[in-house]
Short mmCIF file of C-alpha atoms and ligand atoms in Angstrom, two decimals:
data_model
loop_
_atom_site.label_atom_id
_atom_site.label_comp_id
_atom_site.label_asym_id
_atom_site.label_seq_id
_atom_site.Cartn_x
_atom_site.Cartn_y
_atom_site.Cartn_z
CA MET A 1 29.61 -14.00 26.46
CA LYS A 2 28.30 -17.35 25.22
CA LEU A 3 25.44 -19.55 26.36
CA TRP A 4 27.43 -22.68 25.61
CA GLY A 5 31.04 -23.85 25.83
CA GLY A 6 31.10 -26.67 28.38
CA ARG A 7 32.01 -29.29 25.83
CA PHE A 8 34.45 -27.11 23.88
CA GLN A 9 38.23 -27.21 24.30
CA LYS A 10 39.26 -24.52 21.85
CA ALA A 11 37.98 -20.98 21.60
CA GLU A 12 35.85 -20.08 18.58
CA ASN A 13 37.74 -18.68 15.62
CA ARG A 14 37.31 -14.90 15.51
CA VAL A 15 36.11 -14.85 11.91
CA MET A 16 33.69 -17.67 12.70
CA GLU A 17 32.41 -15.78 15.70
CA GLU A 18 31.57 -12.77 13.62
CA PHE A 19 30.16 -14.96 10.85
CA ASN A 20 27.86 -16.71 13.31
CA SER A 21 26.66 -13.67 15.20
CA SER A 22 23.16 -12.37 14.56
CA PHE A 23 23.31 -9.67 17.23
CA PRO A 24 23.88 -6.78 14.81
CA PHE A 25 20.50 -7.46 13.20
CA ASP A 26 18.43 -9.48 15.69
CA GLN A 27 18.79 -6.81 18.39
CA ARG A 28 15.67 -5.24 17.00
CA LEU A 29 13.84 -8.18 18.63
CA TYR A 30 14.74 -7.02 22.15
CA ARG A 31 11.17 -6.17 23.13
CA GLN A 32 9.75 -9.45 21.85
CA ASP A 33 12.59 -11.38 23.49
CA ILE A 34 12.05 -9.75 26.88
CA THR A 35 8.26 -10.04 26.75
CA GLY A 36 8.51 -13.72 25.82
CA SER A 37 10.98 -14.35 28.64
CA MET A 38 8.73 -12.65 31.17
CA ALA A 39 5.85 -14.94 30.20
CA HIS A 40 8.14 -17.97 30.38
CA ALA A 41 9.46 -16.99 33.85
CA ARG A 42 5.95 -16.37 35.18
CA MET A 43 4.86 -19.79 33.96
CA LEU A 44 7.95 -21.48 35.48
CA GLY A 45 7.06 -19.88 38.82
CA ARG A 46 3.39 -20.85 38.66
CA GLN A 47 4.29 -24.42 37.78
CA GLY A 48 6.69 -24.61 40.74
CA ILE A 49 9.68 -25.25 38.44
CA ILE A 50 11.44 -22.24 39.94
CA SER A 51 10.43 -20.48 43.19
CA ASP A 52 8.03 -17.55 43.22
CA ALA A 53 10.81 -15.32 44.51
CA GLU A 54 13.05 -16.34 41.61
CA ALA A 55 10.28 -15.76 39.09
CA GLN A 56 9.63 -12.34 40.58
CA ALA A 57 13.31 -11.40 40.51
CA ILE A 58 13.59 -12.47 36.85
CA ILE A 59 10.46 -10.58 35.77
CA GLU A 60 11.52 -7.45 37.64
CA GLY A 61 15.05 -7.69 36.21
CA LEU A 62 13.69 -8.06 32.69
CA ARG A 63 11.38 -5.11 33.24
CA THR A 64 14.28 -2.84 34.19
CA ILE A 65 16.30 -4.06 31.19
CA LEU A 66 13.45 -3.22 28.84
CA GLU A 67 12.98 0.17 30.44
CA ASP A 68 16.69 0.95 30.29
CA ILE A 69 16.92 0.00 26.61
CA GLU A 70 13.87 2.06 25.67
CA GLU A 71 15.09 5.08 27.59
CA GLY A 72 18.57 4.89 26.16
CA ARG A 73 20.34 3.90 29.38
CA LEU A 74 21.34 0.46 28.13
CA ALA A 75 23.03 0.20 24.73
CA LEU A 76 22.47 -2.86 22.55
CA SER A 77 26.17 -3.44 22.06
CA GLY A 78 28.97 -5.73 23.09
CA ASP A 79 30.35 -9.03 22.07
CA HIS A 80 27.21 -11.16 21.99
CA GLU A 81 26.15 -14.01 19.75
CA ASP A 82 22.55 -12.85 19.58
CA ILE A 83 19.86 -10.85 21.35
CA HIS A 84 18.93 -13.86 23.50
CA THR A 85 22.47 -14.05 24.87
CA PHE A 86 22.56 -10.31 25.45
CA VAL A 87 19.37 -10.29 27.51
CA GLU A 88 20.30 -13.35 29.58
CA ALA A 89 23.79 -12.02 30.32
CA GLU A 90 22.42 -8.63 31.33
CA LEU A 91 19.78 -10.27 33.53
CA THR A 92 22.32 -12.42 35.35
CA ALA A 93 24.59 -9.42 35.81
CA ARG A 94 21.69 -7.57 37.41
CA ILE A 95 19.99 -10.22 39.58
CA GLY A 96 22.65 -12.93 40.00
CA GLU A 97 21.93 -16.68 40.33
CA ALA A 98 18.19 -16.50 39.58
CA GLY A 99 19.00 -15.12 36.13
CA LYS A 100 20.65 -18.41 35.22
CA LYS A 101 17.34 -20.23 35.78
CA LEU A 102 15.40 -18.32 33.13
CA HIS A 103 16.33 -20.70 30.36
CA THR A 104 14.92 -23.76 32.20
CA GLY A 105 12.74 -25.85 29.86
CA ARG A 106 13.45 -23.60 26.90
CA SER A 107 15.85 -23.51 23.94
CA ARG A 108 16.94 -20.65 21.76
CA ASN A 109 15.13 -22.54 19.01
CA ASP A 110 11.66 -22.00 20.46
CA GLN A 111 12.79 -18.63 21.81
CA VAL A 112 13.76 -17.23 18.40
CA ALA A 113 10.66 -18.78 16.80
CA LEU A 114 8.57 -16.99 19.43
CA ASP A 115 10.38 -13.67 18.97
CA MET A 116 9.90 -13.77 15.20
CA ARG A 117 6.21 -14.62 15.47
CA LEU A 118 5.65 -11.76 17.89
CA TYR A 119 7.57 -9.42 15.61
CA ALA A 120 5.74 -10.63 12.49
CA ARG A 121 2.40 -10.18 14.21
CA SER A 122 3.02 -6.54 15.02
CA ALA A 123 4.59 -6.03 11.58
CA ALA A 124 1.30 -7.20 10.04
CA ASP A 125 -0.56 -4.70 12.23
CA GLU A 126 1.75 -1.87 11.16
CA LEU A 127 1.39 -2.74 7.49
CA ILE A 128 -2.40 -2.79 7.84
CA ALA A 129 -2.28 0.67 9.43
CA GLY A 130 -0.05 1.88 6.57
CA LEU A 131 -2.50 0.53 3.98
CA ASP A 132 -5.40 2.21 5.78
CA GLY A 133 -3.61 5.56 5.58
CA LEU A 134 -2.99 5.13 1.86
CA ILE A 135 -6.57 4.02 1.18
CA ASP A 136 -7.85 7.15 2.96
CA ALA A 137 -5.54 9.37 0.91
CA LEU A 138 -6.62 7.76 -2.40
CA GLN A 139 -10.28 8.23 -1.53
CA LYS A 140 -9.86 11.82 -0.43
CA THR A 141 -7.77 12.91 -3.43
CA GLY A 142 -10.18 11.16 -5.81
CA ARG A 143 -13.17 12.89 -4.24
CA ASP A 144 -11.54 16.33 -4.13
CA GLN A 145 -10.05 16.35 -7.61
CA ASP A 146 -12.63 14.35 -9.56
CA THR A 147 -12.79 14.85 -13.31
CA ILE A 148 -13.21 12.73 -16.42
CA MET A 149 -10.06 11.24 -17.87
CA PRO A 150 -9.11 8.68 -20.51
CA GLY A 151 -8.98 5.05 -19.50
CA TYR A 152 -6.46 2.97 -21.48
CA THR A 153 -6.05 -0.51 -22.83
CA HIS A 154 -2.79 -1.45 -24.55
CA MET A 155 -1.73 2.02 -23.36
CA GLN A 156 -4.04 3.48 -26.07
CA ARG A 157 -6.89 5.80 -25.16
CA ALA A 158 -9.98 3.61 -24.84
CA GLN A 159 -12.99 4.96 -22.93
CA ALA A 160 -13.77 7.75 -20.52
CA VAL A 161 -13.59 7.10 -16.79
CA THR A 162 -13.39 9.43 -13.82
CA PHE A 163 -10.21 10.15 -11.91
CA HIS A 164 -11.98 9.15 -8.72
CA TYR A 165 -12.91 5.78 -10.21
CA TYR A 166 -9.38 5.26 -11.47
CA LEU A 167 -8.00 5.70 -7.94
CA GLN A 168 -10.71 3.43 -6.61
CA ALA A 169 -9.16 0.62 -8.66
CA TYR A 170 -6.08 0.99 -6.45
CA VAL A 171 -8.26 1.14 -3.36
CA SER A 172 -9.61 -2.30 -4.36
CA MET A 173 -6.06 -3.65 -4.71
CA PHE A 174 -4.94 -2.29 -1.35
CA ARG A 175 -8.07 -3.65 0.32
CA ARG A 176 -7.18 -7.12 -0.95
CA ASP A 177 -3.66 -6.63 0.39
CA ARG A 178 -5.15 -5.74 3.74
CA ALA A 179 -7.33 -8.86 3.80
CA ARG A 180 -4.30 -11.00 2.94
CA LEU A 181 -2.36 -9.52 5.86
CA GLU A 182 -5.26 -10.15 8.24
CA ASN A 183 -5.36 -13.73 7.08
CA SER A 184 -1.59 -14.22 7.48
CA ARG A 185 -1.76 -12.68 10.93
CA GLU A 186 -4.50 -15.08 11.96
CA LEU A 187 -2.60 -18.12 10.68
CA LEU A 188 0.67 -17.20 12.35
CA ASN A 189 -0.90 -16.46 15.70
CA GLU A 190 0.12 -19.72 17.42
CA SER A 191 2.77 -19.92 20.12
CA PRO A 192 5.92 -22.00 19.54
CA LEU A 193 7.14 -21.40 23.11
CA GLY A 194 7.51 -24.71 24.95
CA CYS A 195 8.60 -26.74 21.91
CA ALA A 196 12.08 -26.31 23.45
CA ALA A 197 14.90 -27.46 21.15
CA LEU A 198 12.70 -29.76 19.04
CA ALA A 199 11.13 -32.37 21.32
CA GLY A 200 9.62 -30.57 24.30
CA THR A 201 10.99 -30.87 27.83
CA THR A 202 10.82 -33.17 30.87
CA HIS A 203 9.79 -30.20 33.00
CA ASN A 204 6.12 -29.81 33.76
CA ILE A 205 5.70 -26.60 31.74
CA ASP A 206 2.32 -25.28 30.59
CA ARG A 207 2.32 -24.02 26.99
CA ARG A 208 -1.24 -22.78 27.22
CA GLN A 209 -0.40 -20.29 29.96
CA THR A 210 2.37 -18.63 27.96
CA ALA A 211 0.33 -18.72 24.75
CA GLU A 212 -2.53 -16.98 26.49
CA GLU A 213 -0.37 -14.37 28.20
CA LEU A 214 1.20 -13.49 24.85
CA CYS A 215 -2.24 -13.28 23.14
CA PHE A 216 -1.78 -16.27 20.83
CA ARG A 217 -4.82 -18.26 19.71
CA LYS A 218 -3.21 -21.51 20.89
CA PRO A 219 0.15 -23.27 21.19
CA VAL A 220 1.43 -24.86 17.95
CA ASP A 221 0.38 -28.49 17.37
CA ASN A 222 3.79 -30.03 16.82
CA PHE A 223 7.15 -29.30 18.46
CA LEU A 224 9.29 -30.16 15.44
CA ASP A 225 7.19 -27.97 13.19
CA GLY A 226 6.96 -25.22 15.82
CA VAL A 227 10.70 -24.60 15.90
CA SER A 228 11.26 -24.91 12.17
CA ASP A 229 8.19 -23.27 10.67
CA ARG A 230 8.94 -20.02 8.87
CA ASP A 231 5.91 -20.18 6.55
CA TYR A 232 4.48 -17.05 8.12
CA LEU A 233 7.52 -15.03 7.08
CA VAL A 234 7.20 -16.32 3.52
CA GLU A 235 3.52 -15.46 3.56
CA LEU A 236 4.12 -11.96 4.83
CA LEU A 237 6.92 -11.48 2.30
CA SER A 238 4.48 -12.57 -0.38
CA ASP A 239 1.81 -10.20 0.97
CA MET A 240 4.40 -7.42 0.95
CA SER A 241 5.47 -8.34 -2.58
CA LEU A 242 1.93 -7.86 -3.83
CA ILE A 243 1.69 -4.55 -2.00
CA MET A 244 4.87 -3.58 -3.88
CA VAL A 245 3.39 -4.75 -7.20
CA HIS A 246 0.45 -2.42 -6.59
CA LEU A 247 2.57 0.46 -5.36
CA SER A 248 4.88 0.03 -8.31
CA ARG A 249 2.03 0.07 -10.85
CA LEU A 250 0.65 3.21 -9.26
CA SER A 251 4.15 4.74 -9.31
CA GLU A 252 4.50 3.95 -12.99
CA GLU A 253 1.20 5.69 -13.74
CA LEU A 254 2.21 8.77 -11.76
CA ILE A 255 5.59 8.89 -13.48
CA LEU A 256 3.90 8.78 -16.90
CA TRP A 257 1.13 11.18 -15.94
CA SER A 258 3.57 13.74 -14.57
CA SER A 259 5.62 13.74 -17.78
CA GLN A 260 5.20 16.72 -20.13
CA GLU A 261 3.73 14.28 -22.67
CA PHE A 262 0.75 13.52 -20.42
CA GLY A 263 0.70 16.48 -18.02
CA PHE A 264 -2.25 14.98 -16.10
CA VAL A 265 -0.76 15.50 -12.66
CA SER A 266 2.10 17.19 -10.94
CA LEU A 267 3.79 15.84 -7.88
CA SER A 268 4.29 18.21 -5.01
CA ASP A 269 7.75 19.72 -4.58
CA GLU A 270 7.81 17.90 -1.26
CA TYR A 271 8.05 14.57 -3.06
CA SER A 272 10.15 15.56 -6.08
CA THR A 273 13.80 16.33 -6.66
CA GLY A 274 15.78 18.40 -9.14
CA SER A 275 18.68 17.75 -11.46
CA SER A 276 22.21 18.90 -10.69
CA ILE A 277 22.73 19.98 -14.30
CA MET A 278 19.33 20.67 -15.91
CA PRO A 279 17.68 23.55 -14.07
CA GLN A 280 14.22 22.95 -15.54
CA LYS A 281 13.88 19.38 -14.25
CA LYS A 282 11.49 18.20 -11.57
CA ASN A 283 11.86 14.47 -11.18
CA PRO A 284 9.38 11.97 -9.70
CA ASP A 285 12.06 10.26 -7.56
CA ALA A 286 9.61 9.17 -4.87
CA CYS A 287 7.71 7.06 -7.40
CA GLU A 288 10.83 5.82 -9.13
CA LEU A 289 12.29 4.64 -5.83
CA ILE A 290 9.10 2.81 -4.93
CA ARG A 291 9.07 1.16 -8.37
CA GLY A 292 12.73 0.22 -7.88
CA LYS A 293 12.32 -1.15 -4.37
CA ALA A 294 9.67 -3.60 -5.57
CA GLY A 295 12.46 -5.72 -7.05
CA ARG A 296 14.33 -5.70 -3.76
CA VAL A 297 11.29 -6.97 -1.84
CA PHE A 298 10.57 -9.73 -4.42
CA GLY A 299 14.23 -10.73 -4.05
CA HIS A 300 13.80 -11.29 -0.31
CA LEU A 301 10.77 -13.50 -0.96
CA SER A 302 12.57 -15.70 -3.42
CA GLY A 303 15.68 -15.71 -1.21
CA LEU A 304 13.81 -17.04 1.82
CA LEU A 305 11.91 -19.65 -0.21
CA THR A 306 15.25 -20.89 -1.50
CA THR A 307 16.80 -20.95 1.98
CA LEU A 308 13.95 -23.05 3.36
CA LYS A 309 13.32 -25.50 0.56
CA GLY A 310 15.99 -28.09 1.37
CA LEU A 311 15.93 -27.98 5.15
CA PRO A 312 15.37 -31.18 7.10
CA LEU A 313 13.52 -30.95 10.41
CA ALA A 314 13.94 -29.34 12.81
CA TYR A 315 15.90 -26.12 13.49
CA ASN A 316 18.91 -25.44 11.25
CA LYS A 317 21.14 -22.39 11.42
CA ASP A 318 20.20 -21.53 7.83
CA MET A 319 17.04 -20.12 9.34
CA GLN A 320 18.95 -17.23 10.86
CA GLU A 321 18.95 -15.85 7.29
CA ASP A 322 15.21 -15.15 7.63
CA LYS A 323 15.85 -12.02 9.67
CA GLU A 324 17.71 -9.60 7.43
CA ALA A 325 15.42 -10.55 4.54
CA PHE A 326 12.26 -10.01 6.51
CA PHE A 327 13.39 -6.88 8.35
CA ASP A 328 14.63 -5.18 5.22
CA ALA A 329 11.50 -6.00 3.23
CA TYR A 330 9.34 -4.77 6.08
CA ASP A 331 11.29 -1.51 6.46
CA GLN A 332 11.08 -0.86 2.73
CA VAL A 333 7.35 -1.52 2.47
CA VAL A 334 6.51 0.60 5.52
CA SER A 335 8.41 3.56 4.10
CA CYS A 336 7.02 3.06 0.58
CA LEU A 337 3.47 3.13 1.98
CA GLN A 338 4.26 6.26 3.93
CA VAL A 339 5.83 8.05 0.96
CA MET A 340 3.05 7.04 -1.45
CA THR A 341 0.45 8.32 1.03
CA GLY A 342 2.25 11.68 1.02
CA VAL A 343 2.50 11.71 -2.77
CA ILE A 344 -1.24 11.07 -3.13
CA ASP A 345 -2.19 13.52 -0.39
CA THR A 346 -0.33 16.35 -2.11
CA LEU A 347 -1.02 15.42 -5.75
CA GLN A 348 -2.08 18.25 -8.09
CA VAL A 349 -4.46 17.20 -10.83
CA ASN A 350 -4.61 19.06 -14.14
CA GLN A 351 -8.32 18.56 -14.82
CA GLU A 352 -8.25 20.59 -18.04
CA LYS A 353 -5.51 18.41 -19.52
CA MET A 354 -7.41 15.25 -18.63
CA ARG A 355 -10.64 16.55 -20.20
CA LEU A 356 -8.82 17.61 -23.36
CA SER A 357 -7.27 14.14 -23.75
CA VAL A 358 -10.72 12.62 -23.47
CA LYS A 359 -12.02 14.88 -26.23
CA GLN A 360 -9.09 14.28 -28.54
CA GLY A 361 -9.17 10.54 -28.03
CA PHE A 362 -12.58 9.70 -29.60
CA LEU A 363 -13.42 8.13 -26.26
CA ASN A 364 -17.12 8.26 -27.07
CA ALA A 365 -16.76 6.21 -30.29
CA THR A 366 -18.16 3.08 -28.59
CA GLU A 367 -21.19 5.10 -27.46
CA VAL A 368 -21.79 6.43 -31.00
CA ALA A 369 -22.03 2.80 -32.08
CA ASP A 370 -24.29 2.06 -29.08
CA TYR A 371 -26.54 4.94 -30.23
CA LEU A 372 -26.92 3.36 -33.67
CA VAL A 373 -27.66 0.00 -32.06
CA GLY A 374 -30.50 1.79 -30.24
CA LYS A 375 -31.82 2.70 -33.71
CA GLN A 376 -31.79 -1.01 -34.65
CA VAL A 377 -28.50 -0.94 -36.59
CA PRO A 378 -26.69 -4.28 -35.89
CA PHE A 379 -23.63 -3.66 -33.69
CA ARG A 380 -21.14 -5.02 -36.22
CA ASP A 381 -22.42 -2.58 -38.90
CA ALA A 382 -22.46 0.28 -36.38
CA HIS A 383 -18.83 -0.52 -35.52
CA GLY A 384 -17.86 -0.12 -39.20
CA ILE A 385 -19.79 3.14 -39.63
CA VAL A 386 -18.17 4.72 -36.55
CA GLY A 387 -14.75 3.52 -37.69
CA ARG A 388 -15.21 5.50 -40.91
CA ILE A 389 -16.39 8.56 -38.95
CA VAL A 390 -13.28 8.41 -36.74
CA LEU A 391 -11.03 8.15 -39.79
CA ALA A 392 -12.62 11.28 -41.28
CA CYS A 393 -12.41 13.16 -37.96
CA GLU A 394 -8.74 12.27 -37.64
CA GLU A 395 -8.04 13.78 -41.04
CA ARG A 396 -9.86 17.00 -40.12
CA GLY A 397 -8.56 17.13 -36.56
CA SER A 398 -12.01 17.29 -35.01
CA ALA A 399 -13.97 15.31 -32.40
CA ILE A 400 -17.07 13.27 -33.33
CA GLU A 401 -19.36 15.62 -31.38
CA ASP A 402 -18.01 18.55 -33.44
CA LEU A 403 -19.52 17.18 -36.68
CA THR A 404 -22.82 18.70 -37.79
CA LEU A 405 -25.91 16.51 -38.01
CA GLU A 406 -25.73 16.75 -41.78
CA GLU A 407 -22.14 15.52 -41.78
CA LEU A 408 -23.07 12.63 -39.51
CA ARG A 409 -26.01 11.69 -41.69
CA ALA A 410 -23.67 11.41 -44.64
CA PHE A 411 -22.26 8.35 -42.87
CA ASP A 412 -25.60 6.92 -41.75
CA GLY A 413 -29.21 8.06 -42.00
CA HIS A 414 -30.11 7.02 -38.43
CA PHE A 415 -28.40 9.98 -36.75
CA ASP A 416 -30.71 12.54 -35.13
CA GLN A 417 -30.31 15.64 -32.97
CA ASP A 418 -30.34 13.48 -29.79
CA ILE A 419 -26.93 12.04 -30.75
CA TYR A 420 -25.16 15.03 -29.16
CA ASP A 421 -26.70 14.46 -25.74
CA TYR A 422 -26.14 10.75 -26.02
CA ILE A 423 -22.40 11.02 -26.53
CA ASP A 424 -21.72 13.88 -24.12
CA TYR A 425 -19.13 12.48 -21.71
CA ARG A 426 -20.92 13.31 -18.47
CA ASN A 427 -24.13 11.77 -19.88
CA ILE A 428 -22.32 8.65 -21.03
CA LEU A 429 -21.30 8.01 -17.43
CA GLN A 430 -24.98 8.12 -16.42
CA LYS A 431 -25.92 5.24 -18.72
CA GLY A 432 -26.10 1.48 -18.14
CA ASN A 433 -23.78 0.08 -15.53
CA LYS A 434 -21.34 2.96 -16.11
CA ARG A 435 -23.37 4.65 -13.36
CA GLU A 436 -21.46 2.42 -10.92
CA MET A 437 -18.34 4.43 -11.72
CA LEU A 438 -19.78 7.64 -10.30
N1 LIG B 501 20.35 -16.50 15.99
C1 LIG B 501 19.60 -17.70 15.86
C2 LIG B 501 18.58 -17.51 14.73
O1 LIG B 501 18.37 -16.43 14.37
C3 LIG B 501 18.89 -18.00 17.13
C4 LIG B 501 18.63 -19.45 17.37
C5 LIG B 501 19.88 -20.13 17.68
N2 LIG B 501 19.70 -21.52 17.99
C6 LIG B 501 20.73 -22.32 18.01
N3 LIG B 501 20.49 -23.56 18.27
N4 LIG B 501 21.92 -21.91 17.72
O2 LIG B 501 18.05 -18.44 14.19
#
């Protein structure tokens, strides 16, 4: 069925019909569509635009449709242009004439804008919940499996940190992602219902009533903008892209750390897969997929920006392209957050391997120089002295703390017995602002 056709003399081409239809993908908006229509019908009744009895019949009809869909009694199928057509056709089939009055003072342009805002708002809430779960897992795993480990710059061992503190860096990233989502949610929370096609309506509708019933902060300021604004989807896609940047960086670390070369962690069997030919393999597929899906989500962001950039006001059919992009990105990010939470929750940490890498990496070299500075050696000279010590240690295959006091003194006379305590890794982390890492 179609919601138009009066002015048409020829039937729509079959290929065109399929090309134009959004029903296969916008049917996931059924709840938002029905909820929005209920609010619209209630307002039409209150304003005396339709009778109370008609409003009641529409609301009751919509309620049974929603219930039947959710309980599997009504399939989202058939030859419909979009979800809006589906719901209106089903309503009219159920309640008759009154069903045809639902669309009074409304267009599919403000209807779809409303549905997408409602969907985006709950998507933001879901993503926030997903981030919270991941943040909890990072904090718990860090606390339970804390140990010292090498921190890197240029992917070269640099200074000692703790595993807990390392994971806290990701907690900071995901907290920023959360704040961004809250902000996007706040900005998008304005109701476009009542903008109608682009220029409002001659009916005496009340946009504030519907906005309030649907828990929006206020109705949008401008009708033309209200039906054509998709900024909030771009913003959420950008928020999701940054989540994917962070998830992908974490994935990359876990992939490296779980390699035999690092051996810092092992991923649980639950989140790994094997090879069909090499029996010894245990692959970090969960992390690789997350790293791979990041590109897919960025693609949707740049796709939607490109779709929107040349559009004149107000609604244009190009905008229908927002849905598959947004839905797919959202689905991917929700499942990536869920999988990463599981990976972190079940992560095994090889504390011994981490400690050994710290020892072999001269990660206390900076502190040896700091020690000499404490004995009034200028830092630049201390840097040179420690460089020579490291060179000698490398040749002998020993750590700085393994040298005897006599050997150390051969490099510089300021070394004393207290050097060993000073450069012990646990003690280092108690000094200066490094204490903040504990
Ligand atoms: N399927 C359309 C979309 O997703 C719904 C709005 C249709 N409006 C119209 N004037 N054809 O954008």
